XYZ file of C-alpha atoms in Angstrom:
594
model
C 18.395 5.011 26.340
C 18.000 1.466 26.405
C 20.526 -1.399 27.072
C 20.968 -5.277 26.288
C 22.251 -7.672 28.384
C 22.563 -11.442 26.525
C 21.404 -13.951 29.321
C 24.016 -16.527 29.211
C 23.564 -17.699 32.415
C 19.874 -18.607 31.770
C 21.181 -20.310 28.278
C 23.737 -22.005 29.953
C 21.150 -23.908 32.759
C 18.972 -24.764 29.650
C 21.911 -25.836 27.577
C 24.147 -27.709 30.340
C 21.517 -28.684 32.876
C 17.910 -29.396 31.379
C 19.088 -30.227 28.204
C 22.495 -32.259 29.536
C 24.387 -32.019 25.734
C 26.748 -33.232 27.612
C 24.756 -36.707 27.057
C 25.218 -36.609 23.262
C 28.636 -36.372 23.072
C 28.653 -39.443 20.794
C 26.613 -38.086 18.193
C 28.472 -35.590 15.554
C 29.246 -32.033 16.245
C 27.965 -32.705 19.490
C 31.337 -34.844 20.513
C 33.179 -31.407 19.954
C 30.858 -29.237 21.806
C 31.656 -29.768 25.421
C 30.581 -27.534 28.409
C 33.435 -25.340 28.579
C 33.652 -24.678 24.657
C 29.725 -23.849 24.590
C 30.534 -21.756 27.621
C 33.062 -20.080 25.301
C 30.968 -19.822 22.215
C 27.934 -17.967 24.682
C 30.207 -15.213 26.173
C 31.464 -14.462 22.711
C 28.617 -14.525 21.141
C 27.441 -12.347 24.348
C 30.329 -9.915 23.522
C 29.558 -9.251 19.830
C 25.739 -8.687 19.985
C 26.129 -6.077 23.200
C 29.485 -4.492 21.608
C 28.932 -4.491 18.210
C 25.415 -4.875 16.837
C 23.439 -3.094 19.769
C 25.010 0.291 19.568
C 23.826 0.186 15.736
C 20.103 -1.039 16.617
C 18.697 2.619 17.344
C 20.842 4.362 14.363
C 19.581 1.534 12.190
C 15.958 2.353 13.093
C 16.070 6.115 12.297
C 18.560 6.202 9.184
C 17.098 3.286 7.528
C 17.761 1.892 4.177
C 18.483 3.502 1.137
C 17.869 2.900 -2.817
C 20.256 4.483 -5.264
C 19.814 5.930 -8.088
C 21.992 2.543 -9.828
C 19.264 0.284 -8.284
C 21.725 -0.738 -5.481
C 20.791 -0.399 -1.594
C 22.717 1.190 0.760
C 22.394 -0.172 4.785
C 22.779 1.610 7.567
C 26.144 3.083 8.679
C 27.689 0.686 10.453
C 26.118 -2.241 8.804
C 28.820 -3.202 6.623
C 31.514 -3.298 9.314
C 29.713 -4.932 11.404
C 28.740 -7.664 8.580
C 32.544 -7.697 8.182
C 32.955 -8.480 12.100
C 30.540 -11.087 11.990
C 32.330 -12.990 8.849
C 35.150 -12.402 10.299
C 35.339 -14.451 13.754
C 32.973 -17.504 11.801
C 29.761 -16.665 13.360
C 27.851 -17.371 10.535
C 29.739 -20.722 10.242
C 28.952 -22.650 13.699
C 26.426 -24.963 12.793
C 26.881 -25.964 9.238
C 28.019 -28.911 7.662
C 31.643 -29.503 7.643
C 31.555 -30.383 4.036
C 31.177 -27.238 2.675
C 33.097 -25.232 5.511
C 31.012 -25.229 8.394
C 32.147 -26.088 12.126
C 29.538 -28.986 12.414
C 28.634 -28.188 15.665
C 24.951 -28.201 17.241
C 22.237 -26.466 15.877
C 20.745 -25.495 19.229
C 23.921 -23.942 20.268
C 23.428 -21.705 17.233
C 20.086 -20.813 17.874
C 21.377 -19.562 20.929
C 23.447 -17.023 19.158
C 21.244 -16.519 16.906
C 18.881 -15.350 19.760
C 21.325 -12.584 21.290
C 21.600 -11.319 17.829
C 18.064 -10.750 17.244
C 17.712 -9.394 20.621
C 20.472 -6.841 19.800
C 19.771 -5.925 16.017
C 16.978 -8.063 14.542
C 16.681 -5.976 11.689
C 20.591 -6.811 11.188
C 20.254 -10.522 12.010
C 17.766 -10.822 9.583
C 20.730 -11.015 6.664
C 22.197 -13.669 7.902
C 19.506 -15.721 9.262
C 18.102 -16.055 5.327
C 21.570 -16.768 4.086
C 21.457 -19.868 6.379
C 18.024 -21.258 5.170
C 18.712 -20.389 1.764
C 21.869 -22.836 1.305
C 19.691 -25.431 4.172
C 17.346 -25.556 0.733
C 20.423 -25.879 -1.741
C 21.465 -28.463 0.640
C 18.218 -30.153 0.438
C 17.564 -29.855 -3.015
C 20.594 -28.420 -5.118
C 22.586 -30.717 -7.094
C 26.074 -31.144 -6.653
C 27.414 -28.636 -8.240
C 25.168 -26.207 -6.894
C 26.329 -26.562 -3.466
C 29.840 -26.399 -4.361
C 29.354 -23.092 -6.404
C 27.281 -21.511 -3.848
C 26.493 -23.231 -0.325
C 30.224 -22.849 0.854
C 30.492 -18.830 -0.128
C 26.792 -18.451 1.214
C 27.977 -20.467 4.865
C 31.329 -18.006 5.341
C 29.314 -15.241 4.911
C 31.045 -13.910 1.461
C 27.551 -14.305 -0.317
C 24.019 -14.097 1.200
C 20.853 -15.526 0.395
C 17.181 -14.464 -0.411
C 14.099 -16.502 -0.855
C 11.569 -14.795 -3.536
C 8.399 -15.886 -3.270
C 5.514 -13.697 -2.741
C 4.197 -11.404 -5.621
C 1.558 -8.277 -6.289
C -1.326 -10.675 -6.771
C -0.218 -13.970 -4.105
C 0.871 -14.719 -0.576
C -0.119 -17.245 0.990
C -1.536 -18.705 -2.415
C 1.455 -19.447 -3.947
C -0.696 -21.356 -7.131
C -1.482 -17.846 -8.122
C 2.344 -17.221 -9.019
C 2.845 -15.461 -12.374
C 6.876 -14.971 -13.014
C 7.851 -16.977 -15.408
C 10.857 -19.312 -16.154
C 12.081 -20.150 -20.034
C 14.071 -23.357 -20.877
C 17.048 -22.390 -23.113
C 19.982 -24.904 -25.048
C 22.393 -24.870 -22.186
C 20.174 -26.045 -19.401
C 19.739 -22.444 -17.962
C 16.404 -21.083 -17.607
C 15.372 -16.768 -18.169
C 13.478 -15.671 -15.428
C 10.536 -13.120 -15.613
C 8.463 -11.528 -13.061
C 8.190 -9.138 -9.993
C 8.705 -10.503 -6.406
C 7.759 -8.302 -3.183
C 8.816 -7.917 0.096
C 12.316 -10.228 -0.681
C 13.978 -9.180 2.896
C 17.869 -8.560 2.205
C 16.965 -8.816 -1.647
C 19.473 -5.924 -2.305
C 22.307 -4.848 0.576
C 25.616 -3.312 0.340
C 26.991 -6.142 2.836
C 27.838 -9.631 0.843
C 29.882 -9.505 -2.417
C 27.014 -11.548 -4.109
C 23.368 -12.319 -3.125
C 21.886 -15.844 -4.270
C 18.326 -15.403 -5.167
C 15.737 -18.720 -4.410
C 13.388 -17.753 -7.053
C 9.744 -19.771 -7.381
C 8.789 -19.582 -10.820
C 6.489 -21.474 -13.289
C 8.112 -22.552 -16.460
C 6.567 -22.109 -19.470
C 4.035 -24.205 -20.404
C 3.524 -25.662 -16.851
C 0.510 -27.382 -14.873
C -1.480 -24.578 -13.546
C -1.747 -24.139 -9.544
C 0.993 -25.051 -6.933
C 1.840 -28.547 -8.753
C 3.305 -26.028 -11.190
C 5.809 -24.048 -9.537
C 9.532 -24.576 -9.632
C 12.632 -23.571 -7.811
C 15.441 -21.620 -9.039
C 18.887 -20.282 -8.306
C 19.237 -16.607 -9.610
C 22.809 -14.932 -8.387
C 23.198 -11.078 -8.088
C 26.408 -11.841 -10.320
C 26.540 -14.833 -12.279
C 29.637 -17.302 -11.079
C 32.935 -17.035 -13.168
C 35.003 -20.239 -14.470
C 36.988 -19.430 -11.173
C 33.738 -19.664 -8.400
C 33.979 -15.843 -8.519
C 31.045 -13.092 -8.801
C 31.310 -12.641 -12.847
C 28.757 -10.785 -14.928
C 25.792 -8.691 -14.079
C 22.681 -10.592 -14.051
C 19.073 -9.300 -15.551
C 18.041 -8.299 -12.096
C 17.419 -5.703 -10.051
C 15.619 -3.853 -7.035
C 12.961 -1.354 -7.817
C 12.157 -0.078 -4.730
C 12.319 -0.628 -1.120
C 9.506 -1.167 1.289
C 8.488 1.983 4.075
C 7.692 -0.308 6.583
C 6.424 -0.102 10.224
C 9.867 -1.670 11.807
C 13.024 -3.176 10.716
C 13.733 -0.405 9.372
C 17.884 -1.340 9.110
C 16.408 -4.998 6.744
C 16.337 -3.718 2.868
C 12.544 -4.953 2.217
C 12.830 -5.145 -1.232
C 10.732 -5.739 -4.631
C 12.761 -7.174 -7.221
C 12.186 -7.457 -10.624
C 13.644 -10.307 -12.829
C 13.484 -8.960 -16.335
C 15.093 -12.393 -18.426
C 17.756 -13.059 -15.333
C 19.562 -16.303 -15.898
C 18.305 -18.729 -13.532
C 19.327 -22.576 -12.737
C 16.229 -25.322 -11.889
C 16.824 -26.822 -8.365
C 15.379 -30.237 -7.923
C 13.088 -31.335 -10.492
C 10.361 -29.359 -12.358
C 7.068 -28.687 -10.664
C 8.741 -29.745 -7.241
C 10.072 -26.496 -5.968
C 7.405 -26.122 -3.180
C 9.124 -29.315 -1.623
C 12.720 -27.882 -1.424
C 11.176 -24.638 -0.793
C 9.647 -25.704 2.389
C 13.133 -26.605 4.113
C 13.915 -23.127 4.036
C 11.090 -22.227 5.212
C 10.339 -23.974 7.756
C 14.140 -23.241 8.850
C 12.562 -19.615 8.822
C 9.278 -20.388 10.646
C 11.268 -21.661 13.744
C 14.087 -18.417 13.084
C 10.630 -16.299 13.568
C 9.498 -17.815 16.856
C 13.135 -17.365 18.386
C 12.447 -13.442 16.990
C 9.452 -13.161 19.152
C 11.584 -14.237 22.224
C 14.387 -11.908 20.744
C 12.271 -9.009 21.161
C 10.478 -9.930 24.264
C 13.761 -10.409 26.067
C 14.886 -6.812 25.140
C 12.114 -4.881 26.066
C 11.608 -6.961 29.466
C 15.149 -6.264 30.311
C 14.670 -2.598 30.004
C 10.974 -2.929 31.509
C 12.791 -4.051 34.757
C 15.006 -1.468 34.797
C 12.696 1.243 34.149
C 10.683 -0.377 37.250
C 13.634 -0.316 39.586
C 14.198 3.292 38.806
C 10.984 4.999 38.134
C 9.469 6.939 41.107
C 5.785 7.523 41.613
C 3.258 7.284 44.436
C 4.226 5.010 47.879
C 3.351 1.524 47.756
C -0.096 0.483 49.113
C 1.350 -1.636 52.075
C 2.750 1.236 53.338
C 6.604 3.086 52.132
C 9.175 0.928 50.498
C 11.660 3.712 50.348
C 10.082 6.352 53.045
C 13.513 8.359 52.441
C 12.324 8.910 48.892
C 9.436 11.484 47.629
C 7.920 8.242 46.263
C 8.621 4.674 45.429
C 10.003 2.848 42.768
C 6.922 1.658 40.669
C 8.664 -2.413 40.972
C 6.403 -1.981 44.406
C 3.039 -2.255 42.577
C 1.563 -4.963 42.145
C 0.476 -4.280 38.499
C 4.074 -3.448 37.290
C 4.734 -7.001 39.058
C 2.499 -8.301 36.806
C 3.607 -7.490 33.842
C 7.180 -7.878 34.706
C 6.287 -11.817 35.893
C 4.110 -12.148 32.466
C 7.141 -11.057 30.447
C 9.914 -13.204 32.602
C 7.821 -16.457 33.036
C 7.575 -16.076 28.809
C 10.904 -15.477 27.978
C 12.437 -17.763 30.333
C 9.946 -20.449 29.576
C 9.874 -19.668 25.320
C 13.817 -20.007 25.485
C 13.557 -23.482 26.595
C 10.838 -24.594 24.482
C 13.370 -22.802 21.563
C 16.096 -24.888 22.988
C 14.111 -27.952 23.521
C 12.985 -28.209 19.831
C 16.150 -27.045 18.193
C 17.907 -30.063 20.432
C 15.078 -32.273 18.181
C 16.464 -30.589 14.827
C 19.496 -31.881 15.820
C 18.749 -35.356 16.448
C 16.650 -35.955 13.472
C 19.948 -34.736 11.363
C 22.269 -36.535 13.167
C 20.775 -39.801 15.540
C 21.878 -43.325 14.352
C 18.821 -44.362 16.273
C 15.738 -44.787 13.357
C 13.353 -44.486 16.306
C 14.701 -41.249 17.926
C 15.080 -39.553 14.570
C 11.243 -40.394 13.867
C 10.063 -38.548 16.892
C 12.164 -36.604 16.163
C 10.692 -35.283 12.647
C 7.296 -35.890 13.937
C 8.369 -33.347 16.816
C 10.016 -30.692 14.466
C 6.551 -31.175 12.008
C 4.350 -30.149 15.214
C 6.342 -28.230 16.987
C 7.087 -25.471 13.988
C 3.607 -23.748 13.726
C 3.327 -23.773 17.296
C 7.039 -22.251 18.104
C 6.053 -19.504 15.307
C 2.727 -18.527 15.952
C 2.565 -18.961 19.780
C 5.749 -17.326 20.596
C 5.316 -14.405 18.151
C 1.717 -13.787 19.489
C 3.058 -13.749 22.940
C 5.931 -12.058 22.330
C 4.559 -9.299 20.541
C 2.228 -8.813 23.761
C 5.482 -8.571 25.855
C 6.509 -6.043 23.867
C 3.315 -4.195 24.460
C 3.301 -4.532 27.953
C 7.150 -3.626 28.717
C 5.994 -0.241 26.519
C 2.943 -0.224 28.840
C 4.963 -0.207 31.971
C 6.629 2.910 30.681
C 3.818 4.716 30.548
C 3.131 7.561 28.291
C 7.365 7.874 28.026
C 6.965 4.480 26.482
C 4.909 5.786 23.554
C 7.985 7.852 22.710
C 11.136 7.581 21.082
C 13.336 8.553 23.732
C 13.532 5.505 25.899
C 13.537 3.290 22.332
C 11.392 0.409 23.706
C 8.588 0.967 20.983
C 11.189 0.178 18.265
C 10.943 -3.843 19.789
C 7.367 -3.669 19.590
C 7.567 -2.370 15.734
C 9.877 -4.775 15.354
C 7.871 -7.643 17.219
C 5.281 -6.859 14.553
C 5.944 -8.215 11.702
C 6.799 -11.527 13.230
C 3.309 -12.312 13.421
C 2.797 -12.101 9.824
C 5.418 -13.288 7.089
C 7.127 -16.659 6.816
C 3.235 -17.389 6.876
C 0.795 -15.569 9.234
C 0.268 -17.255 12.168
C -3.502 -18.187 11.486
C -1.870 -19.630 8.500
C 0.361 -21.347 10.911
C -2.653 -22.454 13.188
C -4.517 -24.039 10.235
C -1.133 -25.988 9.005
C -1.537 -27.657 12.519
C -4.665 -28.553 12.953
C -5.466 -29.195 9.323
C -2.208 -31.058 8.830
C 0.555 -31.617 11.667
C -1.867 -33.268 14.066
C -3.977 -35.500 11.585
C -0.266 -36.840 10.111
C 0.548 -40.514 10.392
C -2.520 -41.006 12.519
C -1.601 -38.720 15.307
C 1.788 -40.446 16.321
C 3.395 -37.221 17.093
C 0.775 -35.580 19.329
C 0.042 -38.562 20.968
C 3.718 -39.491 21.676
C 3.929 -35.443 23.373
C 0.899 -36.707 25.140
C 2.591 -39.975 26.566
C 6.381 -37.796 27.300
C 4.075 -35.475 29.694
C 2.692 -38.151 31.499
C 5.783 -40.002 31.959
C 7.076 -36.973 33.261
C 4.643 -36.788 35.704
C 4.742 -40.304 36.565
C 8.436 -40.000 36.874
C 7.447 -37.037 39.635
C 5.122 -38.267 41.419
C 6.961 -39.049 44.266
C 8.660 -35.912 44.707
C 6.457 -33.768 46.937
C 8.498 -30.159 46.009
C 7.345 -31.118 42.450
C 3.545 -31.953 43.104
C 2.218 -27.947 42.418
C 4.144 -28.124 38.618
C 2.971 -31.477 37.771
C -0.524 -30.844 38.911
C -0.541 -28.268 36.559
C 1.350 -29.800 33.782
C -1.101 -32.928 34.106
C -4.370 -30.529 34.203
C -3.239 -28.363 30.906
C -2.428 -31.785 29.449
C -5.658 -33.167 30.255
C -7.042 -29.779 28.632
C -4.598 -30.199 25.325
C -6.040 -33.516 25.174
C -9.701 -32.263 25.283
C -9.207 -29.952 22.784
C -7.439 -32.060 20.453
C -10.540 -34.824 20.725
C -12.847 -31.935 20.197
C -11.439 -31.351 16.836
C -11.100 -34.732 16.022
C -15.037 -35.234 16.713
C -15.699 -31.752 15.170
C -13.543 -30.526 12.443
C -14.081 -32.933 10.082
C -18.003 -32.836 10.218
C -17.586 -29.507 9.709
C -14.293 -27.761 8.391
C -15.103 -24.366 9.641
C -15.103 -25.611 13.130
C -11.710 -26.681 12.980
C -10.738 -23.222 10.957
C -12.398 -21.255 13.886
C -11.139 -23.619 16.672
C -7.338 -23.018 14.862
C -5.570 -20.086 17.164
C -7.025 -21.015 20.357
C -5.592 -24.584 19.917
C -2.736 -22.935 19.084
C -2.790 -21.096 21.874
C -3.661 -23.722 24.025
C -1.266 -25.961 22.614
C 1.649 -23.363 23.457
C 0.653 -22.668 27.210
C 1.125 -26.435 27.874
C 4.138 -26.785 26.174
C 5.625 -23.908 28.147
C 4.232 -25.719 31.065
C 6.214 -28.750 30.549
C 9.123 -26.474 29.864
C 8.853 -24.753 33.398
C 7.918 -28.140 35.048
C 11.640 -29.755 33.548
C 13.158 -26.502 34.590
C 11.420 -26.541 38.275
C 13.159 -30.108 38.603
C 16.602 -29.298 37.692
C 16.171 -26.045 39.537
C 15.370 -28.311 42.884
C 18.021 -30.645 42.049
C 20.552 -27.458 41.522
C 19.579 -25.304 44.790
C 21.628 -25.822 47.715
C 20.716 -22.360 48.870
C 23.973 -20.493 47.730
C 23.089 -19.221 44.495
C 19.814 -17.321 44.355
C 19.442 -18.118 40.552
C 17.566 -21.437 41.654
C 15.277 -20.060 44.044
C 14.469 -17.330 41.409
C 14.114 -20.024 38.591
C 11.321 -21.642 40.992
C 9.293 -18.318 41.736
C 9.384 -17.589 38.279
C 7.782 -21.776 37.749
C 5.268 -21.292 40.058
C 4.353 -17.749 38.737
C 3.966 -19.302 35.259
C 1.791 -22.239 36.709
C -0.249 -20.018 39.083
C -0.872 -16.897 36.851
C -0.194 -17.507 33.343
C -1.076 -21.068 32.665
C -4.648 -20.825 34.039
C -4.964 -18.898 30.313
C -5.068 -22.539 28.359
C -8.740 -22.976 29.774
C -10.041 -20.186 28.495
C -8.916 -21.131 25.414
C -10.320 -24.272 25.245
C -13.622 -23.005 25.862
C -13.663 -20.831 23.023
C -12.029 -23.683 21.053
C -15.568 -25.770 21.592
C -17.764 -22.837 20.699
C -17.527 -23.627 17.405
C -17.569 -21.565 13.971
C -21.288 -21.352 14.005
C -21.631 -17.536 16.160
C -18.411 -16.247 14.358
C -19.887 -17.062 10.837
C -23.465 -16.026 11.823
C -23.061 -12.763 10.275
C -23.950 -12.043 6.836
C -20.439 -10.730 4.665
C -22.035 -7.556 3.634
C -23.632 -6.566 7.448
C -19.406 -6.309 8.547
């Protein structure tokens, strides 16, 4: 059976010694988070997810959800307890704004928890994780009153949160949205319509679930300049705050799904439900977008979640297997065969999965640090790059590291072998789970066209070219330093490449859109294996800085670097060359000769 270990250690060197927190201690929520108390926050955090929500991962996956006959949803046993746990000792808490309850303190420390959660149960994190960018968009958008009728019951965990927006007939084209929402006297609105797929939409876990509804109201502009945003609770507030009458809502069935099997998938149907407008009319795409966005970059850290877990108990596996002698000659000749960690194949696939994780976790880190200082930076210059950095950096945490991690997962089952393909050692469960990263809070070629169509166009560039002129300072910085010259030799090549490929579709996208459509995932791609690569080459620094040859995490961190600069990042060229093929051969084919 398999196991879960939550690296602290490696979020600790991110947090304390590439990142240096420490250095913000002047900015809020920061000031409060010193070394030791992060330290604390890790190895509890550590303690829950190993103790608590791993032993219910497997059971989750086999027992499922259920519907009742009442319309209500019952988890899987041990779900509510462990909900109950988590409200409990304030995990849900950490991050959010003081105002309204929260402990104020960093949002990349968070992320860090809410990484060992995912790794552990992602099907149970993913109750949580929506409660927290459902109020972020209450926050955003909600009006007073709002937020202090819901966002401080949603951020202690009492009441969750669900965002409802895809239906039957729409996904990604959210213009196409049919449910309904009628004005009445007291300011209220009746909401009609189905929604699908509305993870968490019904659960046996929070006293009162707080629906983010998209809806057009009646007699609305027609397309995505249309749509609205409501607030639609489970159970209608009393005059006292508290969950009061049944409202006109319920689930009508749950999903059968390929993984996260322990998340209540649900479609719910609004039949008249009493709804409240949030924002203005016709501008609930705009709130909308906090949360998901929030969502987007809680996606990415799922495909490191699930990469993590499955290369832990690839590695193990590797250590422990048996079979045939290893081709230099016997690694253990008192053995009737090796351990299969001898071969260089298994080594591959164990580096692939260990130079992503390691080097996803910091580009996680890295950009939740920016999330943080665009919130909270007195400095109108740092907070600029800093939303330019959080605009760019979203499709590419999503799509990149859910791509790639959904490969780890393959190739941790691969090194199995056929035992992999079973149930018994659970490691396909990550890669069913992995799966559907890839695809909602927008697909990832969704995600790749939002970047190049959008994120790198905006405000003339500034934010690409400002990543562009941070990696050459870097290397600048390094130049000097001859243990660093083979990680910013790379670093400066795949940055040279980045470049090309970002002038290519400058010069060719807008001559011709479909070149920029079919050039989308490689730059993507492209755009990721750099960014990793400036991760590792930071990391390789502090690592040199940090290794006086007594702790062997230092030298490890460094074969890992020069693994990912060696053997993965030669990948980003390949994808620029298919980037500058064009759209013409992949739309050469007629629709009907497919």
């Amino acid at each position: 059976m398999p196991r879960y270990k939550a690296p602290v250690r490696d979020m600790q060197f991110i947090l304390h010694d590439v990142l240096s927190l420490q250095n913000y201690s002047n900015l809020p929520g920061f000031s409060d988070a010193s070394p030791d108390l992060i330290d604390q926050i890790l190895e509890g955090g550590a303690k829950f997810a190993e103790d608590v929500l791993f032993p219910l991962n497997y059971s989750g996956d086999k027992e499922g959800c259920k519907r009742n006959p009442d319309a209500t949803v019952k988890t899987p046993d041990g779900f509510p307890a462990a909900y109950e746990q988590l409200v409990d000792a304030e995990w849900l808490s950490l991050s959010a704004d003081p105002k309204y309850g929260g402990q104020g303190l960093p949002g990349v420390v968070n992320i860090a928890i809410n990484e060992m959660q995912s790794s552990s149960n992602m099907a149970f994190s993913m109750y949580p994780g929506l409660t927290h960018g459902a109020y972020q968009a209450l926050l955003a958008g909600g009006s007073e009153e709002q937020k202090q009728t819901y966002v401080t019951k949603m951020i202690n965990g009492k009441w969750s949160g669900t965002m409802n927006l895809t239906e039957p007939q729409c996904g990604t084209d959210l213009g196409l949205i049919k449910t309904k929402a009628v004005p009445q006297a007291d300011g209220s609105y009746k909401i009609t319509g189905q929604k699908i797929w509305i993870s968490g939409g019904e659960q046996d876990l929070s006293e009162n679930i707080i629906h983010l509804v998209l809806a057009r109201i009646e007699g609305g502009p027609e397309g995505i300049k249309g749509i609205s945003l409501f607030v639609v609770p489970k159970f209608i507030p009393d005059a006292d705050g508290n969950p009061g009458e049944r409202n006109a809502l319920e689930c009508g069935g749950l999903e059968e799904k390929m993984g996260i099997h322990g998340n209540a998938t649900c479609v719910m149907n609004y039949d008249g439900a009493t709804g409240w407008l949030v924002g203005e009319e016709h501008k609930g795409m705009r709130t909308m977008f906090v949360m998901m966005n929030e969502a987007r970059l809680g996606v990415g850290m799922q495909g490191l979640a699930q990469a993590e877990i499955a290369y832990q108990n690839a590695a193990d596996f590797a250590r422990d297997r048996l079979q045939s002698r290893a081709l230099s000659g016997p690694a253990a000749p008192e053995k009737p065969a090796d351990p299969i960690i001898v071969h260089p194949d298994v080594r591959r696939m164990l580096m692939d999965s260990r130079a992503f994780t390691e080097g996803a976790r910091a580009f996680m880190f890295w950009t939740a640090l920016y999330g943080d200082l665009l919130h909270k930076s007195p400095d109108d210059a740092v907070r600029q790059k800093a939303g330019d950095y959080m605009a760019l950096m979203t499709p590419v945490v999503k799509a990149f590291l859910t791509d790639i991690g959904f490969k780890t997962t393959s190739e941790c089952l691969q090194l199995h072998g056929g035992i992999g393909y079973t149930q018994e050692m659970g490691v396909e469960q990550y890669m069913r789970d992995a799966r559907i990263a890839m695809i909602y809070e927008g697909t990832n070629g969704i995600q790749a066209l939002d970047l190049v169509g959008r994120k790198l166009a905006a405000n003339g560039g500034r934010a690409i070219f400002t990543f562009f002129k941070e990696m050459d300072d870097f290397v600048g910085e390094n130049a000097d330093n001859g243990d660093m010259k083979l990680f910013t030799d790379a670093l400066s090549d795949a940055k040279k490449k980045l470049e090309a490929g970002t002038t290519w579709l400058m010069q060719n996208g807008l001559s011709n859109f479909n070149n920029a459509a079919a050039a989308s995932t490689d730059y993507v791609h492209l755009f990721g294996y750099t960014a990793m690569a400036y991760m590792w080459a930071m990391m390789a620094k502090t690592a040199l800085e940090k290794d006086d040859g007594s702790d062997p995490y230092y030298a490890n961190k460094l074969k890992t670097a020069r693994y990912y600069m060696e053997r993965v990042l030669p990948k980003a060229s390949s994808h620029l060359d298919m980037l500058k093929a064009g759209a013409e051969s992949m739309m050469a084919l007629e629709a009907d000769a497919f």
